[in-house]
Amino acid sequence: MSKNSSYILKDRVIPKGILVAIGGKEDKKYDLHILSTILSLVKKQNKTIEIITTATQHPEITGREYYKIFTKDIKNTVGLMHISTREQADDLELLKRISEADVIFFTGGDQLRITSILGGSRIEKEILRRYENEFCIIAGTSAGASAMSKTMICGGDSSEALRKGTINVSTGIGLIDNAIIDTHFVERGRFSRLMQIVSMNPSNIGIGLGEDSGIIIEGGCILRAIGSGITVIIDGQHLKYTNVANIDSDESIAIENLIIHTIVNGYGYNLFEKKYLKPDDLKKMNLIESEVNTNENN
Amino acid sequence: MSKNSSYILKDRVIPKGILVAIGGKEDKKYDLHILSTILSLVKKQNKTIEIITTATQHPEITGREYYKIFTKDIKNTVGLMHISTREQADDLELLKRISEADVIFFTGGDQLRITSILGGSRIEKEILRRYENEFCIIAGTSAGASAMSKTMICGGDSSEALRKGTINVSTGIGLIDNAIIDTHFVERGRFSRLMQIVSMNPSNIGIGLGEDSGIIIEGGCILRAIGSGITVIIDGQHLKYTNVANIDSDESIAIENLIIHTIVNGYGYNLFEKKYLKPDDLKKMNLIESEVNTNENN
């Protein structure tokens, strides 16, 4: 992406890395649309991919599944990182591998495992440093996507989610600081929990990733949807009123004027300008090429 | 409500009846907030209430439950109408009772039972006639609320609901023609199915009633929320774009710019002006008094 692009604000640091956040249950059997799109963002033949299984309690099984997919192209070098302790998260050998990977992929599981094990570690710092300063792909699915945002949803029953205090929030890795990512979104009906979080601080954009749905985030701001499902965007910038500061815990939340969009494969969203992007808008931008089909659903 | 109220548009027929739509699972054990609010709208001591159990497959059990509650005040006359055939829906004796009831209450069940049994019948016509011309209360919970709108949602899995054609819609009784009512809304995460319906024709307002949540609709346009839960309003008037007309069945739907509100006990919404109403706004209106506590959650 050109640094001269009009949508880049001058007072922001534009990260050189690219994020791919996936809502979980991405296709692993058929066309592998999302997973192959991730690899296609790296414009070289011999790609190095590191799979971090920290989120899951079953690192061997989960890791092997992705290992098989990413090694289908035998030119790729794929490593598994079963980091399950804070000591391992500071390990210098693993750190070196992170510093050299083209793609760092976080599996699903529990996002609190990611943050409690990696939070503040050398590996987390190196991921953040690389994301800001070097071209690299940082991808994550389900918990691996949720942990990307600075404000991270880590619990809360969607059916109770418009009652004050029913959603648990913690601090994520912080690759994104102006948006909050939720996953399995449409399938688990999680609208209300993201609405609560956005209404509590409308400066955040809520990103609800459906299953087999993902977004490529370029320059820290331009989202492009990939996959077969839906990504929901909840924008609080025009919020006119909420009672959330005036009610007791567990009381119902009144909210006036949230804006909601859905984006599907080929559509996008500008996080800084809070602007919906149609396939034609995306084509005009100098974005990295991928296997994303921007014509589908047009 | 005064006919001179500024929010009543001159070219619309203002119904004299009042609707109370409930999202299901209203409290039947503790303070009975919603059910007693319904009765409190009738300003006389000896109230006649008719319970129509057509929606349910268990009319005796369901009917008895409401009968017990409504006869707690022994001055009330409560009748049960187990209408389960189209012949019964034309019965002249039942028709007479409908024409004299202060409150007509539809239980939950399946909204297609209501419309397939009552649709076009004498009883349905009498309910519509009375709603338009006489002061009366027409209340319904769950299926009984869904059936009130002209466009009636009657099926569709919420988790698949942002794929084209996954929601089944039929024709309801038509007491409301500019809004679509969905029920058990927050609890079953039904946002996406109402979003699909609104995006298909943005002239409709989507009303998503939570459990133990209801709305009083006065003059066919002023909604007041009652109960402990949340009512979601989805307004498509500022919808900028959707791909829904250009995609195939089962493809994902892109939507730009739906507006979403939540109202809780004491808050409201003007269906005609598409305007959010806070407790202070409601107090200024000449609305029928009820046991609704407009100060709560303020």
Coordinates of N, CA, C and O in Angstrom, one line a residue, chain A residues 130-262:
Chain A
R130 N 7.8 -6.3 14.8 CA 7.8 -6.7 13.4 C 6.6 -6.1 12.7 O 6.6 -5.6 11.6
Y131 N 5.4 -6.2 13.3 CA 4.2 -5.7 12.7 C 4.3 -4.3 12.4 O 3.8 -3.8 11.3
E132 N 4.9 -3.5 13.2 CA 5.0 -2.1 13.0 C 6.1 -1.7 11.9 O 5.9 -0.8 11.1
N133 N 7.2 -2.5 11.9 CA 8.4 -2.1 11.1 C 8.7 -2.9 9.9 O 9.5 -2.5 9.1
E134 N 8.1 -4.1 9.8 CA 8.5 -5.0 8.7 C 7.3 -5.5 8.0 O 6.3 -5.8 8.6
F135 N 7.5 -5.9 6.7 CA 6.4 -6.6 6.0 C 6.3 -8.0 6.6 O 7.3 -8.7 6.5
C136 N 5.2 -8.4 7.1 CA 5.0 -9.8 7.6 C 3.5 -10.0 7.7 O 2.8 -9.0 7.7
I137 N 3.1 -11.2 7.8 CA 1.7 -11.5 7.9 C 1.4 -12.1 9.3 O 2.1 -13.1 9.7
I138 N 0.6 -11.5 10.0 CA 0.2 -12.0 11.3 C -1.3 -12.4 11.2 O -2.2 -11.5 11.0
A139 N -1.5 -13.7 11.3 CA -2.9 -14.2 11.1 C -3.3 -14.9 12.4 O -2.5 -15.5 13.1
G140 N -4.7 -14.9 12.6 CA -5.2 -15.7 13.7 C -6.6 -16.0 13.5 O -7.4 -15.3 12.8
T141 N -7.0 -17.2 14.0 CA -8.4 -17.6 13.8 C -9.1 -17.7 15.2 O -8.4 -18.1 16.2
S142 N -10.3 -17.4 15.3 CA -11.1 -17.5 16.6 C -10.4 -16.8 17.7 O -10.1 -15.6 17.6
A143 N -9.9 -17.5 18.8 CA -9.2 -16.8 19.8 C -8.0 -16.1 19.3 O -7.6 -15.0 19.8
G144 N -7.3 -16.6 18.3 CA -6.2 -16.0 17.7 C -6.5 -14.7 17.0 O -5.6 -13.8 16.9
A145 N -7.8 -14.5 16.6 CA -8.2 -13.2 16.1 C -8.6 -12.3 17.2 O -8.3 -11.1 17.2
S146 N -9.4 -12.8 18.1 CA -9.9 -12.0 19.3 C -8.7 -11.3 20.0 O -8.8 -10.2 20.5
A147 N -7.6 -12.0 20.2 CA -6.5 -11.5 20.9 C -5.8 -10.4 20.2 O -4.9 -9.7 20.8
M148 N -6.0 -10.1 19.0 CA -5.3 -9.1 18.2 C -5.7 -7.7 18.7 O -4.8 -6.8 18.7
S149 N -6.9 -7.5 19.1 CA -7.3 -6.1 19.5 C -6.8 -5.8 20.9 O -6.5 -6.7 21.7
K150 N -6.7 -4.5 21.2 CA -6.2 -4.1 22.5 C -7.2 -4.3 23.6 O -6.9 -4.8 24.6
T151 N -8.5 -4.0 23.2 CA -9.6 -4.4 24.1 C -10.1 -5.7 23.6 O -10.6 -5.8 22.5
M152 N -10.0 -6.7 24.5 CA -10.3 -8.1 24.0 C -11.5 -8.6 24.8 O -11.5 -8.6 26.0
I153 N -12.5 -9.1 24.1 CA -13.7 -9.7 24.7 C -13.2 -11.1 25.1 O -12.7 -11.9 24.3
C154 N -13.4 -11.5 26.4 CA -13.0 -12.8 26.8 C -14.1 -13.6 27.4 O -13.8 -14.7 28.0
G155 N -15.3 -13.2 27.4 CA -16.4 -14.0 28.0 C -17.6 -13.2 28.1 O -17.6 -11.9 27.9
G156 N -18.7 -13.9 28.3 CA -20.0 -13.2 28.4 C -21.0 -13.9 27.5 O -20.7 -14.0 26.3
D157 N -22.1 -14.2 28.0 CA -23.2 -14.9 27.3 C -23.9 -13.9 26.4 O -24.5 -13.0 26.9
S158 N -23.9 -14.2 25.1 CA -24.6 -13.3 24.2 C -26.0 -13.0 24.6 O -26.6 -12.0 24.3
S159 N -26.7 -14.0 25.1 CA -28.1 -13.9 25.4 C -28.4 -12.9 26.5 O -29.5 -12.4 26.7
E160 N -27.4 -12.6 27.3 CA -27.5 -11.7 28.4 C -26.8 -10.4 28.2 O -26.6 -9.6 29.1
A161 N -26.3 -10.2 26.9 CA -25.3 -9.3 26.7 C -25.7 -7.8 26.6 O -24.8 -6.9 26.5
L162 N -27.0 -7.5 26.7 CA -27.3 -6.1 26.8 C -27.8 -5.7 28.2 O -28.5 -4.8 28.4
R163 N -27.2 -6.5 29.2 CA -27.3 -6.1 30.5 C -26.0 -5.6 31.0 O -25.0 -6.3 30.7
K164 N -25.9 -4.5 31.7 CA -24.6 -3.9 32.1 C -23.7 -4.9 32.9 O -24.2 -5.6 33.8
G165 N -22.5 -5.0 32.5 CA -21.5 -5.8 33.2 C -21.5 -7.3 32.9 O -20.8 -8.0 33.6
T166 N -22.3 -7.7 31.9 CA -22.3 -9.1 31.7 C -21.2 -9.6 30.7 O -21.1 -10.8 30.5
I167 N -20.4 -8.7 30.2 CA -19.4 -9.0 29.2 C -18.0 -8.8 29.9 O -17.8 -7.8 30.5
N168 N -17.2 -9.8 29.8 CA -15.8 -9.7 30.3 C -14.9 -9.3 29.3 O -14.8 -9.8 28.2
V169 N -14.1 -8.3 29.6 CA -13.1 -7.7 28.7 C -11.8 -7.7 29.4 O -11.6 -7.5 30.6
S170 N -10.7 -7.9 28.6 CA -9.4 -7.9 29.1 C -8.5 -7.2 28.0 O -9.0 -6.6 27.1
T171 N -7.2 -7.2 28.2 CA -6.3 -6.6 27.3 C -5.7 -7.6 26.4 O -5.1 -8.6 26.8
G172 N -5.8 -7.4 25.1 CA -5.3 -8.3 24.1 C -3.9 -7.9 23.7 O -3.2 -7.0 24.4
I173 N -3.3 -8.5 22.7 CA -2.0 -8.2 22.3 C -1.8 -6.8 21.8 O -0.8 -6.2 22.0
G174 N -2.8 -6.2 21.2 CA -2.8 -4.8 20.9 C -2.3 -4.5 19.5 O -1.7 -3.4 19.3
L175 N -2.4 -5.4 18.6 CA -2.0 -5.2 17.2 C -3.0 -4.1 16.6 O -2.6 -3.4 15.7
I176 N -4.2 -4.1 17.1 CA -5.2 -3.1 16.7 C -5.7 -2.4 17.9 O -6.0 -3.0 18.9
D177 N -5.7 -1.1 17.9 CA -6.1 -0.4 19.1 C -7.3 0.5 18.9 O -7.8 1.0 19.9
N178 N -7.9 0.5 17.8 CA -9.1 1.3 17.6 C -10.3 0.4 17.2 O -11.3 0.9 16.7
A179 N -10.2 -0.9 17.4 CA -11.3 -1.8 17.1 C -11.3 -2.9 18.0 O -10.3 -3.2 18.7
I180 N -12.4 -3.6 18.1 CA -12.5 -4.8 19.0 C -13.1 -5.9 18.1 O -14.1 -5.7 17.4
I181 N -12.4 -7.0 18.2 CA -12.7 -8.1 17.3 C -13.5 -9.2 18.1 O -13.1 -9.6 19.2
D182 N -14.6 -9.6 17.6 CA -15.3 -10.8 18.1 C -15.4 -11.8 17.0 O -15.3 -11.5 15.8
T183 N -15.6 -13.1 17.3 CA -15.5 -14.2 16.4 C -16.8 -15.1 16.5 O -17.6 -14.9 17.4
H184 N -16.9 -16.0 15.6 CA -18.1 -16.9 15.5 C -19.3 -16.0 15.6 O -20.3 -16.4 16.3
F185 N -19.3 -14.9 14.9 CA -20.2 -13.8 15.3 C -21.7 -14.0 14.9 O -22.6 -13.9 15.8
V186 N -21.9 -14.2 13.7 CA -23.3 -14.4 13.2 C -23.8 -15.7 13.7 O -25.0 -15.8 14.2
E187 N -23.0 -16.7 13.7 CA -23.4 -18.1 14.0 C -23.8 -18.2 15.5 O -24.7 -19.0 15.9
R188 N -23.1 -17.4 16.4 CA -23.5 -17.5 17.8 C -24.3 -16.3 18.2 O -24.4 -16.0 19.4
G189 N -24.7 -15.5 17.3 CA -25.6 -14.3 17.6 C -25.0 -13.4 18.6 O -25.6 -13.0 19.6
R190 N -23.8 -13.0 18.3 CA -23.1 -12.2 19.3 C -23.2 -10.7 19.2 O -22.4 -9.9 19.7
F191 N -24.2 -10.2 18.4 CA -24.4 -8.8 18.2 C -24.5 -8.0 19.5 O -23.8 -7.0 19.6
S192 N -25.2 -8.5 20.4 CA -25.5 -7.7 21.6 C -24.3 -7.5 22.4 O -24.1 -6.5 23.0
R193 N -23.4 -8.5 22.5 CA -22.2 -8.3 23.3 C -21.3 -7.3 22.7 O -20.7 -6.4 23.4
L194 N -21.2 -7.2 21.4 CA -20.3 -6.2 20.7 C -21.0 -4.8 20.8 O -20.3 -3.8 21.0
M195 N -22.3 -4.8 20.7 CA -23.0 -3.5 20.9 C -22.8 -2.9 22.3 O -22.6 -1.7 22.4
Q196 N -22.8 -3.8 23.3 CA -22.5 -3.3 24.6 C -21.1 -2.7 24.7 O -20.9 -1.6 25.2
I197 N -20.1 -3.4 24.2 CA -18.7 -2.9 24.3 C -18.6 -1.6 23.5 O -17.9 -0.7 24.0
V198 N -19.2 -1.5 22.3 CA -19.0 -0.3 21.5 C -19.8 0.9 22.2 O -19.2 2.0 22.3
S199 N -20.9 0.6 22.8 CA -21.6 1.7 23.4 C -20.9 2.2 24.7 O -21.1 3.3 25.1
M200 N -20.1 1.3 25.3 CA -19.4 1.8 26.5 C -18.2 2.7 26.1 O -17.8 3.5 26.9
N201 N -17.7 2.6 24.9 CA -16.7 3.5 24.4 C -16.8 3.6 22.9 O -16.2 2.8 22.2
P202 N -17.6 4.5 22.4 CA -18.0 4.6 20.9 C -16.8 4.9 20.0 O -16.9 4.9 18.8
S203 N -15.6 5.2 20.6 CA -14.5 5.4 19.7 C -14.0 4.1 19.1 O -13.2 4.1 18.2
N204 N -14.4 3.0 19.7 CA -14.0 1.7 19.2 C -15.0 1.3 18.0 O -16.2 1.5 18.1
I205 N -14.4 0.7 17.0 CA -15.2 0.0 16.0 C -15.3 -1.5 16.4 O -14.3 -2.1 16.7
G206 N -16.5 -2.0 16.4 CA -16.7 -3.4 16.7 C -16.6 -4.2 15.4 O -17.3 -3.8 14.4
I207 N -15.8 -5.2 15.4 CA -15.7 -6.1 14.2 C -16.1 -7.5 14.6 O -15.5 -8.2 15.4
G208 N -17.2 -7.9 14.0 CA -17.8 -9.3 14.3 C -17.5 -10.2 13.1 O -18.2 -10.1 12.1
L209 N -16.6 -11.1 13.3 CA -16.2 -12.0 12.2 C -17.0 -13.3 12.3 O -17.1 -14.0 13.3
G210 N -17.7 -13.6 11.2 CA -18.5 -14.8 11.1 C -17.5 -16.0 10.9 O -16.3 -15.8 10.7
E211 N -18.1 -17.2 10.9 CA -17.3 -18.4 10.6 C -16.9 -18.5 9.1 O -17.7 -18.0 8.3
D212 N -15.8 -19.1 8.8 CA -15.2 -19.1 7.5 C -15.3 -17.7 6.9 O -15.6 -17.5 5.7
S213 N -15.0 -16.7 7.7 CA -15.0 -15.3 7.2 C -13.7 -14.7 7.8 O -13.4 -15.0 9.0
G214 N -13.1 -13.8 7.1 CA -11.9 -13.2 7.6 C -11.8 -11.8 7.1 O -12.5 -11.3 6.2
I215 N -10.8 -11.0 7.6 CA -10.5 -9.7 7.1 C -9.0 -9.6 7.0 O -8.2 -10.1 7.8
I216 N -8.5 -9.0 5.9 CA -7.1 -8.6 5.7 C -7.1 -7.2 6.1 O -7.9 -6.4 5.7
I217 N -6.2 -6.9 7.1 CA -6.1 -5.5 7.5 C -4.7 -4.9 7.1 O -3.7 -5.4 7.5
E218 N -4.8 -3.9 6.2 CA -3.6 -3.4 5.7 C -3.4 -1.9 6.1 O -4.4 -1.2 6.2
G219 N -2.1 -1.6 6.4 CA -1.9 -0.2 6.9 C -2.6 0.1 8.2 O -2.8 1.3 8.6
G220 N -3.0 -0.9 8.9 CA -3.7 -0.8 10.2 C -5.1 -0.2 10.1 O -5.8 0.1 11.1
C221 N -5.6 0.0 8.8 CA -6.9 0.6 8.7 C -7.8 0.1 7.6 O -9.0 0.2 7.7
I222 N -7.2 -0.5 6.5 CA -8.1 -0.9 5.4 C -8.4 -2.4 5.6 O -7.6 -3.3 5.5
L223 N -9.7 -2.7 5.8 CA -10.2 -4.0 6.0 C -10.7 -4.5 4.6 O -11.4 -3.8 3.9
R224 N -10.3 -5.7 4.3 CA -10.9 -6.4 3.1 C -11.5 -7.7 3.6 O -10.8 -8.5 4.2
A225 N -12.7 -8.0 3.3 CA -13.4 -9.3 3.7 C -13.0 -10.4 2.8 O -12.9 -10.2 1.6
I226 N -12.7 -11.6 3.4 CA -12.5 -12.8 2.6 C -13.3 -13.9 3.2 O -13.8 -13.8 4.3
G227 N -13.5 -15.0 2.4 CA -14.2 -16.2 2.9 C -15.6 -16.2 2.5 O -16.1 -15.3 1.8
S228 N -16.4 -17.2 2.9 CA -17.7 -17.4 2.5 C -18.8 -16.7 3.3 O -19.9 -16.5 2.9
G229 N -18.4 -16.2 4.5 CA -19.4 -15.7 5.4 C -19.4 -14.2 5.5 O -19.1 -13.5 4.6
I230 N -19.8 -13.7 6.7 CA -20.1 -12.3 6.8 C -19.3 -11.7 8.0 O -19.1 -12.3 9.0
T231 N -18.8 -10.5 7.8 CA -18.2 -9.7 8.8 C -19.1 -8.5 9.1 O -19.6 -7.8 8.2
V232 N -19.4 -8.3 10.4 CA -20.3 -7.2 10.8 C -19.5 -6.1 11.4 O -18.5 -6.4 12.2
I233 N -19.8 -4.9 11.0 CA -19.0 -3.7 11.5 C -20.0 -2.9 12.4 O -21.1 -2.6 11.9
I234 N -19.7 -2.7 13.6 CA -20.6 -1.8 14.5 C -19.8 -0.5 14.8 O -18.7 -0.5 15.3
D235 N -20.4 0.6 14.3 CA -19.7 1.9 14.4 C -20.5 2.8 15.4 O -21.7 3.0 15.2
G236 N -19.8 3.2 16.4 CA -20.5 4.0 17.5 C -20.3 5.5 17.3 O -20.7 6.3 18.2
Q237 N -19.7 5.9 16.2 CA -19.3 7.4 16.1 C -20.6 8.3 16.1 O -20.4 9.4 16.5
H238 N -21.7 7.8 15.7 CA -22.9 8.7 15.7 C -23.8 8.3 16.9 O -25.0 8.7 16.9
L239 N -23.3 7.6 17.8 CA -24.1 7.2 19.0 C -24.6 8.5 19.7 O -23.8 9.4 19.9
K240 N -25.9 8.6 19.9 CA -26.5 9.8 20.4 C -26.7 9.8 21.9 O -26.7 10.8 22.6
Y241 N -27.0 8.6 22.4 CA -27.4 8.5 23.8 C -27.2 7.0 24.3 O -27.5 6.1 23.6
T242 N -26.7 6.9 25.5 CA -26.9 5.6 26.2 C -27.0 5.8 27.7 O -26.5 6.8 28.2
N243 N -27.7 4.9 28.3 CA -27.9 5.1 29.8 C -26.8 4.3 30.5 O -26.9 4.2 31.8
V244 N -25.8 3.8 29.8 CA -25.0 2.8 30.5 C -24.2 3.3 31.7 O -23.9 2.6 32.6
A245 N -23.9 4.6 31.7 CA -23.2 5.2 32.8 C -24.1 5.4 34.0 O -23.7 5.6 35.2
N246 N -25.4 5.4 33.8 CA -26.4 5.7 34.9 C -27.2 4.6 35.5 O -28.0 4.8 36.4
I247 N -26.9 3.4 35.0 CA -27.7 2.2 35.5 C -26.8 1.3 36.3 O -25.6 1.4 36.3
D248 N -27.5 0.5 37.1 CA -26.7 -0.5 37.9 C -26.3 -1.7 37.1 O -26.9 -2.0 36.1
S249 N -25.4 -2.5 37.7 CA -25.0 -3.7 37.1 C -26.2 -4.6 36.9 O -27.2 -4.6 37.7
D250 N -26.2 -5.3 35.7 CA -27.3 -6.2 35.3 C -28.5 -5.5 34.8 O -29.5 -6.2 34.4
E251 N -28.6 -4.2 34.9 CA -29.8 -3.5 34.3 C -29.6 -3.5 32.8 O -28.5 -3.5 32.2
S252 N -30.7 -3.3 32.1 CA -30.7 -3.3 30.6 C -30.3 -2.0 30.0 O -30.5 -0.9 30.6
I253 N -29.5 -2.1 28.9 CA -28.9 -0.9 28.4 C -29.7 -0.3 27.2 O -30.0 -1.0 26.3
A254 N -30.0 1.0 27.3 CA -30.6 1.7 26.3 C -29.6 2.4 25.4 O -28.6 2.9 25.9
I255 N -29.7 2.2 24.1 CA -28.7 2.8 23.2 C -29.4 3.5 22.0 O -30.3 2.8 21.4
E256 N -29.0 4.7 21.7 CA -29.6 5.4 20.6 C -28.6 5.5 19.5 O -27.5 6.2 19.7
N257 N -28.8 4.9 18.3 CA -28.0 5.2 17.1 C -26.7 4.6 17.0 O -25.6 5.3 17.0
L258 N -26.6 3.3 16.9 CA -25.4 2.6 16.5 C -25.6 2.4 15.0 O -26.7 2.1 14.5
I259 N -24.5 2.4 14.2 CA -24.5 2.1 12.8 C -24.0 0.7 12.6 O -23.0 0.4 13.2
I260 N -24.6 -0.1 11.7 CA -24.2 -1.4 11.5 C -24.1 -1.7 10.0 O -24.9 -1.2 9.2
H261 N -23.0 -2.3 9.7 CA -22.8 -2.7 8.3 C -22.4 -4.2 8.2 O -22.0 -4.8 9.2
T262 N -22.6 -4.9 7.1 CA -22.0 -6.2 6.9 C -21.2 -6.1 5.7 O -21.5 -5.5 4.7

